[in-house]
Tab-separated table of C-alpha atoms and ligand atoms in Angstrom:
chain	number	residue	atom	x	y	z
B	1	UNK	CA	111.855	142.159	118.009
B	2	UNK	CA	111.957	138.198	118.090
B	3	UNK	CA	108.640	136.894	117.934
B	4	UNK	CA	107.480	133.216	119.181
B	5	UNK	CA	104.134	133.375	118.154
B	6	UNK	CA	102.888	132.441	114.556
B	7	UNK	CA	102.023	135.459	111.973
B	8	UNK	CA	98.294	136.123	111.966
B	9	UNK	CA	97.883	134.441	108.333
B	10	UNK	CA	99.462	131.200	109.598
B	11	UNK	CA	97.036	131.190	112.597
B	12	UNK	CA	94.280	131.666	110.243
B	13	UNK	CA	95.300	128.810	108.234
B	14	UNK	CA	95.771	126.761	111.252
B	15	UNK	CA	92.532	127.607	112.695
B	16	UNK	CA	90.421	126.881	109.373
B	17	UNK	CA	92.396	123.752	108.729
B	18	UNK	CA	91.934	122.574	112.301
B	19	UNK	CA	88.186	123.135	111.905
B	20	UNK	CA	88.062	120.989	108.855
B	21	UNK	CA	90.096	118.320	110.689
B	22	UNK	CA	88.103	118.347	113.710
B	23	UNK	CA	84.521	118.212	111.868
B	24	UNK	CA	85.287	116.410	108.664
B	25	UNK	CA	88.056	113.979	109.218
B	26	UNK	CA	88.305	112.997	112.958
B	27	UNK	CA	84.556	111.894	113.145
B	28	UNK	CA	85.274	109.482	110.267
B	29	UNK	CA	88.802	108.489	110.777
B	30	UNK	CA	88.325	104.656	111.615
B	31	UNK	CA	86.326	104.109	108.258
B	32	UNK	CA	88.287	106.084	105.661
B	33	UNK	CA	91.077	103.505	104.825
B	34	UNK	CA	90.839	100.057	103.225
B	35	UNK	CA	93.772	97.842	102.798
B	36	UNK	CA	96.172	100.628	104.054
B	37	UNK	CA	94.798	102.906	101.335
B	38	UNK	CA	92.202	105.792	101.316
B	39	UNK	CA	88.953	104.710	99.974
B	40	UNK	CA	88.297	106.562	96.702
B	41	UNK	CA	85.223	108.577	97.926
B	42	UNK	CA	87.190	109.750	100.955
B	43	UNK	CA	89.884	110.759	98.604
B	44	UNK	CA	87.654	112.677	96.655
B	45	UNK	CA	85.923	114.245	99.717
B	46	UNK	CA	89.282	115.241	101.330
B	47	UNK	CA	90.533	116.590	97.886
B	48	UNK	CA	87.638	118.691	97.647
B	49	UNK	CA	88.076	120.008	101.256
B	50	UNK	CA	91.679	120.831	100.620
B	51	UNK	CA	90.800	122.631	97.401
B	52	UNK	CA	88.331	124.930	99.299
B	53	UNK	CA	90.879	125.622	101.933
B	54	UNK	CA	93.378	126.737	98.957
B	55	UNK	CA	95.719	123.980	99.739
B	56	UNK	CA	95.460	121.988	96.517
B	57	UNK	CA	98.942	121.256	95.034
B	58	UNK	CA	100.437	123.047	97.977
B	59	UNK	CA	103.746	121.430	97.208
B	60	UNK	CA	103.884	122.591	93.614
B	61	UNK	CA	105.638	125.610	92.731
B	62	UNK	CA	103.295	128.521	91.364
B	63	UNK	CA	105.103	128.564	87.801
B	64	UNK	CA	103.852	124.902	87.490
B	65	UNK	CA	100.231	125.739	88.345
B	66	UNK	CA	100.438	125.030	92.163
B	67	UNK	CA	99.765	126.960	95.267
B	68	UNK	CA	103.425	127.207	95.972
B	69	UNK	CA	103.095	127.433	99.809
B	70	UNK	CA	106.084	128.302	101.638
B	71	UNK	CA	107.687	125.585	104.081
B	72	UNK	CA	106.197	127.271	107.197
B	73	UNK	CA	102.913	127.183	105.620
B	74	UNK	CA	103.056	123.638	104.561
B	75	UNK	CA	104.509	122.709	108.010
B	76	UNK	CA	101.263	123.885	109.669
B	77	UNK	CA	99.132	121.809	107.087
B	78	UNK	CA	101.242	118.705	108.087
B	79	UNK	CA	100.987	119.516	111.741
B	80	UNK	CA	97.227	119.853	111.413
B	81	UNK	CA	96.637	116.881	109.218
B	82	UNK	CA	98.821	114.806	111.601
B	83	UNK	CA	96.194	115.165	114.279
B	84	UNK	CA	94.073	112.530	112.437
B	85	UNK	CA	94.646	108.927	111.279
B	86	UNK	CA	92.003	109.368	108.758
B	87	UNK	CA	95.020	109.332	105.976
B	88	UNK	CA	97.316	106.455	105.356
B	89	UNK	CA	100.801	106.912	106.806
B	90	UNK	CA	102.610	107.535	103.594
B	91	UNK	CA	101.633	109.404	100.342
B	92	UNK	CA	97.962	110.102	100.769
B	93	UNK	CA	97.770	112.670	97.801
B	94	UNK	CA	95.190	114.750	99.197
B	95	UNK	CA	96.605	117.864	98.630
B	96	UNK	CA	97.468	116.974	95.165
B	97	UNK	CA	99.367	114.495	93.133
B	98	UNK	CA	102.480	113.149	94.896
B	99	UNK	CA	105.285	115.110	92.910
B	100	UNK	CA	108.931	114.626	94.143
B	101	UNK	CA	111.391	117.597	93.529
B	102	UNK	CA	113.531	115.253	91.166
B	103	UNK	CA	110.628	115.716	88.351
B	104	UNK	CA	111.013	119.425	88.593
B	105	UNK	CA	114.402	119.112	87.272
B	106	UNK	CA	113.250	117.622	84.113
B	107	UNK	CA	113.399	119.670	80.746
B	108	UNK	CA	111.992	120.004	77.267
B	109	UNK	CA	110.531	116.613	76.020
B	110	UNK	CA	110.907	114.782	79.423
B	111	UNK	CA	109.309	117.230	81.135
B	112	UNK	CA	106.235	116.960	79.027
B	113	UNK	CA	106.297	113.095	79.102
B	114	UNK	CA	106.648	112.881	82.880
B	115	UNK	CA	106.194	115.827	85.067
B	116	UNK	CA	103.133	117.488	83.458
B	117	UNK	CA	100.906	114.313	83.256
B	118	UNK	CA	102.077	113.547	86.834
B	119	UNK	CA	100.874	117.079	87.771
B	120	UNK	CA	97.554	116.746	86.027
B	121	UNK	CA	97.174	113.319	88.002
B	122	UNK	CA	97.255	111.271	84.794
B	123	UNK	CA	100.715	109.551	85.810
B	124	UNK	CA	102.030	108.050	89.036
B	125	UNK	CA	105.383	107.868	89.903
B	126	UNK	CA	107.421	105.858	92.873
B	127	UNK	CA	110.938	106.699	94.313
B	128	UNK	CA	113.128	103.683	94.276
B	129	UNK	CA	116.450	104.015	96.334
B	130	UNK	CA	116.447	101.394	99.250
B	131	UNK	CA	117.878	98.091	98.333
B	132	UNK	CA	117.973	94.824	100.652
B	133	UNK	CA	121.565	95.484	101.445
B	134	UNK	CA	121.441	99.605	101.419
B	135	UNK	CA	118.806	101.437	103.388
B	136	UNK	CA	120.312	103.857	105.802
B	137	UNK	CA	123.489	103.743	103.646
B	138	UNK	CA	122.342	104.200	100.058
B	139	UNK	CA	125.800	104.993	98.794
B	140	UNK	CA	126.525	101.371	99.257
B	141	UNK	CA	123.914	100.424	96.553
B	142	UNK	CA	124.407	97.340	94.248
B	143	UNK	CA	122.126	98.350	91.427
B	144	UNK	CA	124.319	99.561	88.671
B	145	UNK	CA	123.533	101.452	85.595
B	146	UNK	CA	126.409	100.782	82.940
B	147	UNK	CA	126.617	103.129	79.819
B	148	UNK	CA	126.067	101.453	76.542
B	149	UNK	CA	126.102	103.741	73.745
B	150	UNK	CA	123.015	105.995	74.025
B	151	UNK	CA	121.654	103.820	76.746
B	152	UNK	CA	122.193	102.737	80.197
B	153	UNK	CA	121.877	98.906	81.178
B	154	UNK	CA	120.439	98.801	84.751
B	155	UNK	CA	120.869	95.571	87.044
B	156	UNK	CA	119.677	95.364	90.455
B	157	UNK	CA	117.028	94.782	93.322
B	158	UNK	CA	114.998	97.628	94.994
B	159	UNK	CA	113.151	96.873	98.418
B	160	UNK	CA	110.271	98.651	100.228
B	161	UNK	CA	109.111	100.829	97.278
B	162	UNK	CA	105.808	102.583	98.174
B	163	UNK	CA	103.274	102.734	95.533
B	164	UNK	CA	105.208	100.869	92.901
B	165	UNK	CA	102.415	98.638	91.780
B	166	UNK	CA	100.273	101.576	90.996
B	167	UNK	CA	103.030	103.652	89.390
B	168	UNK	CA	103.689	104.276	85.808
B	169	UNK	CA	107.202	104.979	86.247
B	170	UNK	CA	110.048	105.255	88.778
B	171	UNK	CA	112.626	107.741	90.061
B	172	UNK	CA	115.477	105.142	90.206
B	173	UNK	CA	118.579	105.692	91.992
B	174	UNK	CA	121.494	103.691	90.501
B	175	UNK	CA	125.356	103.335	90.884
B	176	UNK	CA	127.111	104.683	88.022
B	177	UNK	CA	130.417	104.253	89.723
B	178	UNK	CA	130.241	101.937	92.748
B	179	UNK	CA	133.765	102.917	93.869
B	180	UNK	CA	132.673	106.277	94.536
B	181	UNK	CA	129.253	105.465	96.098
B	182	UNK	CA	127.570	108.705	97.615
B	183	UNK	CA	130.428	110.920	96.739
B	184	UNK	CA	129.600	111.113	93.045
B	185	UNK	CA	128.693	107.562	92.327
B	186	UNK	CA	124.833	107.681	92.379
B	187	UNK	CA	122.700	108.828	89.260
B	188	UNK	CA	119.213	109.247	89.053
B	189	UNK	CA	116.836	107.806	86.165
B	190	UNK	CA	113.311	107.919	85.021
B	191	UNK	CA	112.201	104.090	84.280
B	192	UNK	CA	108.940	103.291	82.670
B	193	UNK	CA	107.651	100.418	84.973
B	194	UNK	CA	106.762	98.583	81.572
B	195	UNK	CA	110.346	98.637	80.425
B	196	UNK	CA	111.248	95.099	79.749
B	197	UNK	CA	113.325	93.531	82.667
B	198	UNK	CA	111.463	95.497	85.318
B	199	UNK	CA	109.539	93.074	87.643
B	200	UNK	CA	107.517	93.331	90.564
B	201	UNK	CA	108.771	90.320	92.534
B	202	UNK	CA	107.212	90.683	96.272
B	203	UNK	CA	104.870	93.142	98.249
B	204	UNK	CA	105.593	93.275	101.909
B	205	UNK	CA	102.577	93.441	104.587
B	206	UNK	CA	103.660	96.093	107.250
B	207	UNK	CA	102.122	96.998	110.809
B	208	UNK	CA	101.050	100.187	109.286
B	209	UNK	CA	99.132	98.876	106.429
B	210	UNK	CA	101.560	100.189	103.866
B	211	UNK	CA	102.453	97.420	101.310
B	212	UNK	CA	105.664	98.444	99.799
B	213	UNK	CA	107.116	96.541	96.909
B	214	UNK	CA	110.142	94.624	95.645
B	215	UNK	CA	111.402	95.526	92.355
B	216	UNK	CA	113.873	93.480	90.215
B	217	UNK	CA	115.670	95.206	87.276
B	218	UNK	CA	117.203	92.686	85.031
B	219	UNK	CA	119.130	94.141	82.099
B	220	UNK	CA	116.849	96.977	81.714
B	221	UNK	CA	117.929	99.402	78.952
B	222	UNK	CA	117.162	103.023	79.471
B	223	UNK	CA	117.820	105.850	76.949
B	224	UNK	CA	120.680	108.186	78.292
B	225	UNK	CA	118.057	111.027	78.052
B	226	UNK	CA	116.400	109.403	80.921
B	227	UNK	CA	119.249	110.293	83.284
B	228	UNK	CA	118.062	113.268	85.556
B	229	UNK	CA	120.901	115.764	85.943
B	230	UNK	CA	124.398	114.914	85.397
B	231	UNK	CA	126.063	111.460	85.957
B	232	UNK	CA	126.964	110.920	89.601
B	233	UNK	CA	125.014	113.931	90.947
B	234	UNK	CA	121.668	111.648	91.743
B	235	UNK	CA	122.170	112.288	95.498
B	236	UNK	CA	122.484	116.076	95.066
B	237	UNK	CA	119.216	116.055	93.376
B	238	UNK	CA	117.488	114.361	96.660
B	239	UNK	CA	119.448	116.398	98.944
B	240	UNK	CA	117.580	119.531	98.004
B	241	UNK	CA	114.280	118.097	99.191
B	242	UNK	CA	115.501	116.082	102.052
B	243	UNK	CA	115.749	119.281	104.314
B	244	UNK	CA	111.974	119.729	103.676
B	245	UNK	CA	111.147	116.099	103.917
B	246	UNK	CA	112.570	116.089	107.654
B	247	UNK	CA	110.397	119.351	108.456
B	248	UNK	CA	107.501	117.298	107.046
B	249	UNK	CA	108.328	114.565	109.539
B	250	UNK	CA	108.691	116.688	112.384
B	251	UNK	CA	105.540	118.933	111.646
B	252	UNK	CA	103.330	115.615	111.362
B	253	UNK	CA	104.843	114.363	114.808
B	254	UNK	CA	103.702	117.575	116.559
B	255	UNK	CA	100.089	117.129	115.191
B	256	UNK	CA	100.307	113.341	116.475
B	257	UNK	CA	101.610	114.421	119.947
B	258	UNK	CA	98.954	117.130	120.167
B	259	UNK	CA	96.173	114.717	119.627
B	260	UNK	CA	97.574	112.116	121.877
B	261	UNK	CA	97.710	114.928	124.696
B	262	UNK	CA	94.090	115.834	123.820
B	263	UNK	CA	93.034	112.311	123.962
B	264	UNK	CA	94.776	111.627	127.332
B	265	UNK	CA	93.716	114.671	129.250
B	266	UNK	CA	89.898	114.016	128.173
B	267	UNK	CA	90.261	110.364	129.348
B	268	UNK	CA	92.278	111.232	132.460
B	269	UNK	CA	89.101	113.530	133.497
B	270	UNK	CA	86.498	110.784	132.623
B	271	UNK	CA	88.127	107.637	134.019
B	272	UNK	CA	88.084	106.899	137.773
B	273	UNK	CA	89.917	104.313	139.558
B	274	UNK	CA	90.034	103.584	143.395
B	275	UNK	CA	87.245	106.341	143.755
B	276	UNK	CA	89.078	109.293	142.216
B	277	UNK	CA	89.554	110.351	138.591
B	278	UNK	CA	92.929	109.538	136.962
B	279	UNK	CA	93.294	113.316	136.520
B	280	UNK	CA	93.530	113.876	140.253
B	281	UNK	CA	96.757	111.513	140.442
B	282	UNK	CA	100.097	113.194	140.335
B	283	UNK	CA	101.646	110.060	138.504
B	284	UNK	CA	99.181	110.847	135.488
B	285	UNK	CA	99.498	114.584	135.808
B	286	UNK	CA	103.340	114.455	135.289
B	287	UNK	CA	102.947	112.324	132.423
B	288	UNK	CA	100.592	114.788	130.792
B	289	UNK	CA	102.920	117.580	131.709
B	290	UNK	CA	105.899	115.735	130.040
B	291	UNK	CA	104.066	115.248	127.094
B	292	UNK	CA	103.259	118.979	126.896
B	293	UNK	CA	106.823	120.028	127.642
B	294	UNK	CA	108.202	117.865	124.947
B	295	UNK	CA	105.797	118.864	122.377
B	296	UNK	CA	106.708	122.618	123.103
B	297	UNK	CA	110.332	121.904	122.660
B	298	UNK	CA	109.677	120.140	119.455
B	299	UNK	CA	107.395	122.775	118.170
B	300	UNK	CA	110.401	125.213	118.321
B	301	UNK	CA	112.470	122.936	116.782
B	302	UNK	CA	110.344	122.323	113.714
B	303	UNK	CA	109.554	126.046	113.413
B	304	UNK	CA	113.192	127.016	113.585
B	305	UNK	CA	114.346	124.363	110.851
B	306	UNK	CA	111.314	125.412	108.490
B	307	UNK	CA	112.352	129.056	108.762
B	308	UNK	CA	115.867	128.592	108.336
B	309	UNK	CA	115.254	126.518	104.982
B	310	UNK	CA	112.850	129.043	104.074
B	311	UNK	CA	115.352	131.551	104.284
B	312	UNK	CA	117.816	129.669	102.299
B	313	UNK	CA	120.219	129.146	105.283
B	314	UNK	CA	122.364	126.065	105.704
B	315	UNK	CA	120.101	124.049	108.059
B	316	UNK	CA	121.118	120.487	107.750
B	317	UNK	CA	121.756	119.660	111.547
B	318	UNK	CA	118.631	121.551	112.423
B	319	UNK	CA	116.426	119.672	110.032
B	320	UNK	CA	117.967	116.409	111.444
B	321	UNK	CA	117.429	117.644	114.945
B	322	UNK	CA	113.793	118.540	114.170
B	323	UNK	CA	113.049	114.877	112.458
B	324	UNK	CA	114.772	113.132	115.322
B	325	UNK	CA	113.475	115.030	118.319
B	326	UNK	CA	109.852	115.389	116.894
B	327	UNK	CA	109.362	111.772	115.820
B	328	UNK	CA	110.824	110.277	119.106
B	329	UNK	CA	108.653	112.836	121.111
B	330	UNK	CA	105.666	111.909	119.389
B	331	UNK	CA	106.038	108.335	119.774
B	332	UNK	CA	106.508	108.683	123.378
B	333	UNK	CA	103.362	110.910	123.564
B	334	UNK	CA	101.441	108.166	121.964
B	335	UNK	CA	102.846	105.694	124.176
B	336	UNK	CA	102.064	107.590	127.223
B	337	UNK	CA	98.560	108.393	125.775
B	338	UNK	CA	98.184	104.539	125.505
B	339	UNK	CA	99.209	103.848	129.093
B	340	UNK	CA	96.625	106.327	130.481
B	341	UNK	CA	93.897	104.766	128.767
B	342	UNK	CA	94.863	101.244	129.861
B	343	UNK	CA	93.227	98.064	127.870
B	344	UNK	CA	90.987	100.160	125.800
B	345	UNK	CA	93.966	101.779	124.024
B	346	UNK	CA	94.750	98.498	122.790
B	347	UNK	CA	91.695	97.533	121.004
B	348	UNK	CA	90.802	98.696	117.281
B	349	UNK	CA	87.702	100.736	118.878
B	350	UNK	CA	90.184	103.682	119.505
B	351	UNK	CA	92.643	105.243	116.993
B	352	UNK	CA	95.640	105.118	119.582
B	353	UNK	CA	96.933	101.558	118.671
B	354	UNK	CA	97.235	102.676	115.012
B	355	UNK	CA	98.691	106.050	115.952
B	356	UNK	CA	101.351	103.853	117.771
B	357	UNK	CA	102.055	101.800	115.025
B	358	UNK	CA	102.443	104.696	112.574
B	359	UNK	CA	104.534	106.876	114.642
B	360	UNK	CA	106.842	103.826	115.431
B	361	UNK	CA	107.593	103.470	111.627
B	362	UNK	CA	108.469	106.974	111.288
B	363	UNK	CA	111.502	106.342	113.706
B	364	UNK	CA	112.949	104.059	111.052
B	365	UNK	CA	111.781	105.414	107.602
B	366	UNK	CA	113.260	108.263	105.749
B	367	UNK	CA	116.285	108.427	108.135
B	368	UNK	CA	116.248	106.081	111.139
B	369	UNK	CA	116.667	108.062	114.471
B	370	UNK	CA	120.395	106.631	114.941
B	371	UNK	CA	121.395	108.015	111.382
B	372	UNK	CA	119.991	111.572	112.436
B	373	UNK	CA	121.992	111.140	115.979
B	374	UNK	CA	125.193	110.217	113.962
B	375	UNK	CA	124.948	113.213	111.758
B	376	UNK	CA	124.461	115.312	114.790
B	377	UNK	CA	127.379	113.706	116.681
B	378	UNK	CA	129.568	114.544	113.587
B	379	UNK	CA	128.478	118.209	113.781
B	380	UNK	CA	128.926	118.386	117.630
B	381	UNK	CA	132.471	116.712	117.649
B	382	UNK	CA	133.626	119.238	114.907
B	383	UNK	CA	132.036	122.261	116.223
B	384	UNK	CA	133.293	121.691	119.770
B	385	UNK	CA	136.728	120.273	119.061
S	401	FAD	C1	106.562	101.255	104.769
S	401	FAD	C2	108.084	101.649	104.126
S	401	FAD	C3	107.902	102.411	103.155
S	401	FAD	C4	109.089	102.701	102.349
S	401	FAD	N1	109.064	103.488	101.179
S	401	FAD	C5	110.321	103.640	100.505
S	401	FAD	C6	110.261	104.112	99.292
S	401	FAD	O1	109.298	104.496	98.601
S	401	FAD	N2	111.459	104.316	98.471
S	401	FAD	C7	112.711	103.864	99.138
S	401	FAD	O2	113.584	104.319	98.364
S	401	FAD	N3	112.730	103.318	100.320
S	401	FAD	C8	111.401	103.323	101.065
S	401	FAD	N4	111.508	102.468	102.329
S	401	FAD	C9	112.794	102.289	102.743
S	401	FAD	C10	113.290	103.008	104.198
S	401	FAD	O3	113.556	104.207	103.845
S	401	FAD	C11	114.525	102.018	104.920
S	401	FAD	O4	113.688	101.021	105.409
S	401	FAD	C12	115.251	102.990	105.952
S	401	FAD	O5	116.026	103.883	105.133
S	401	FAD	C13	115.988	102.220	106.744
S	401	FAD	O6	116.851	101.295	105.820
S	401	FAD	P1	117.061	99.809	106.161
S	401	FAD	O7	115.545	99.268	106.587
S	401	FAD	O8	117.667	99.332	105.044
S	401	FAD	O9	117.517	99.649	107.655
S	401	FAD	P2	119.307	99.699	107.972
S	401	FAD	O10	120.007	100.447	107.063
S	401	FAD	O11	119.506	98.202	107.701
S	401	FAD	O12	119.366	99.929	109.585
S	401	FAD	C14	118.910	99.124	110.330
S	401	FAD	C15	118.775	99.620	111.757
S	401	FAD	O13	120.131	100.116	112.127
S	401	FAD	C16	120.364	101.288	112.973
S	401	FAD	N5	121.452	101.929	112.149
S	401	FAD	C17	121.736	102.252	110.741
S	401	FAD	N6	122.780	102.960	110.502
S	401	FAD	C18	123.231	103.287	111.726
S	401	FAD	C19	124.307	103.953	112.365
S	401	FAD	N7	125.360	104.627	111.306
S	401	FAD	N8	124.752	104.060	113.522
S	401	FAD	C20	123.942	103.375	114.431
S	401	FAD	N9	122.812	102.633	114.100
S	401	FAD	C21	122.607	102.618	112.988
S	401	FAD	C22	119.084	101.896	112.716
S	401	FAD	O14	118.479	101.887	114.045
S	401	FAD	C23	118.270	101.334	111.866
S	401	FAD	O15	116.838	101.193	112.116
S	401	FAD	C24	110.404	102.396	103.079
S	401	FAD	C25	110.396	101.365	104.065
S	401	FAD	C26	109.179	101.177	104.752
S	401	FAD	C27	109.192	100.304	105.878
C-alpha cells in the first residue's frame, strides 16, 4: 500500500536532528557568521554535532569512506538544517568537505592528487561555470579550451564563483567546440588556482553575505590529463548531480518555510492590535493556512523527486518542479511571516530579514525559476500535444 508517512528510520533521523537544530543551532544563529562565513569555532562545534549524529561526510559514497546517505535521508537533513540561519547561504561544509560529484569521476594519479586530499579536508575546490554573458544558458559560454599538443590553452572569464579565493583548484567548464555549445561542445577541467594566467580579478558583495569571485583565465596551459571525462562531455558529468542539487534546494526550502510558519504562528498569538491578538483575525489566519497548505504540497513534490532519483527513475521534470515550487513557496512563506511580524521583522534583531534575503537568492541561483518553468513548459507541450 502507498504510504504518505516517513519510514520510522527517517523519522528518527529527523527527530534527532531537529532536537540538535533547536537546542544547539537556533539559539546561537545570530552570532555564528562573520563576513558571510561560519566562524571557525562554530564550524568545529557543528561539525562535531554532525559527527555525533552520524551525518559526517553524508554526501560521500561509502567506498570513499563517507556515510553514503540515500537522497531521501539527505533530503531530511537539508530540510532540518534549513530551519536555521546559523549557516551561510552556500557551502557551509558542516557535514564534511564540499565535494562535487565531478571529482568522483577522477581516476589514478588525478584521484590521488585532487579527490583524496579534498575528502581529507586538505584541499578546497570551487566550481567555475557561470560567465558574464552565460549564466542560465551556460551552453553559450565564451571561455575556450584549445588543444595544443598534450595541453589545452584556456582563455576566458568566469563570474560569481563561490569560494574561489580559498580554493586550491577549480572544476572548470570551458568550450572545446563553441559551435556545438551544450550539445557536446563543453568540457570539464581540473585547474590549479596557482597556474600561471589564473587571476582573481573581482569579488562581489551580495545581499546574502556571499562573496563570489570573478576569475580571468589568460592563456592558461593545462595538461590534457586534467580533462575530466571525454572531450565535449562536460555537461554530462554535471547533469548527474543536478537532480540531487534540485532536491537539495527543495528540501532546504521546506525547512525555511516551516520555520517561517512556526515564527508567524507564535507571533500571531503574542501580538495584539486593536484589543485582540493577531491570531484572532481571519486575515492573519488565512495567511498562516496558506503557508501550511503550500508547504504541504511542496513536501510531497520534494519527497517524490528524491524517491524517483533514488530509484534510478528518469525524474528531470519532477526535480525541476520540486526546486521551482519549493523555492518560490518558501520565499512567499518568509514574506508572509515578515508581514505578520510588521516592523520588527525588518530589523536585524530577528532572523526573518536574513531568511528573506537568502531565500530570495535561491530563486535565481542554480537554475532561475523561469528556467525551471521553461523546461516544464517544454515537457507539458510535448506530453499533451
Ligand atoms: C551568490 C552567488 C553564488 C554563485 N556561485 C556560483 C558558483 O560557485 N559557480 C558558478 O558557476 N556559478 C555561480 N553562480 C552563478 C549563478 O548560478 C547564476 O547567477 C545563475 O545561474 C543565473 O545566471 P545569470 O546571473 O547570468 O542570469 P541570466 O542568465 O542573465 O538570467 C537573468 C534572468 O533572466 C531570466 N531568464 C533567464 N533565462 C530565461 C528564459 N529562458 N526564459 C525566461 N526568463 C529567463 C531569469 O529570471 C533570470 O533570473 C552564483 C551566483 C550567485 C549570485
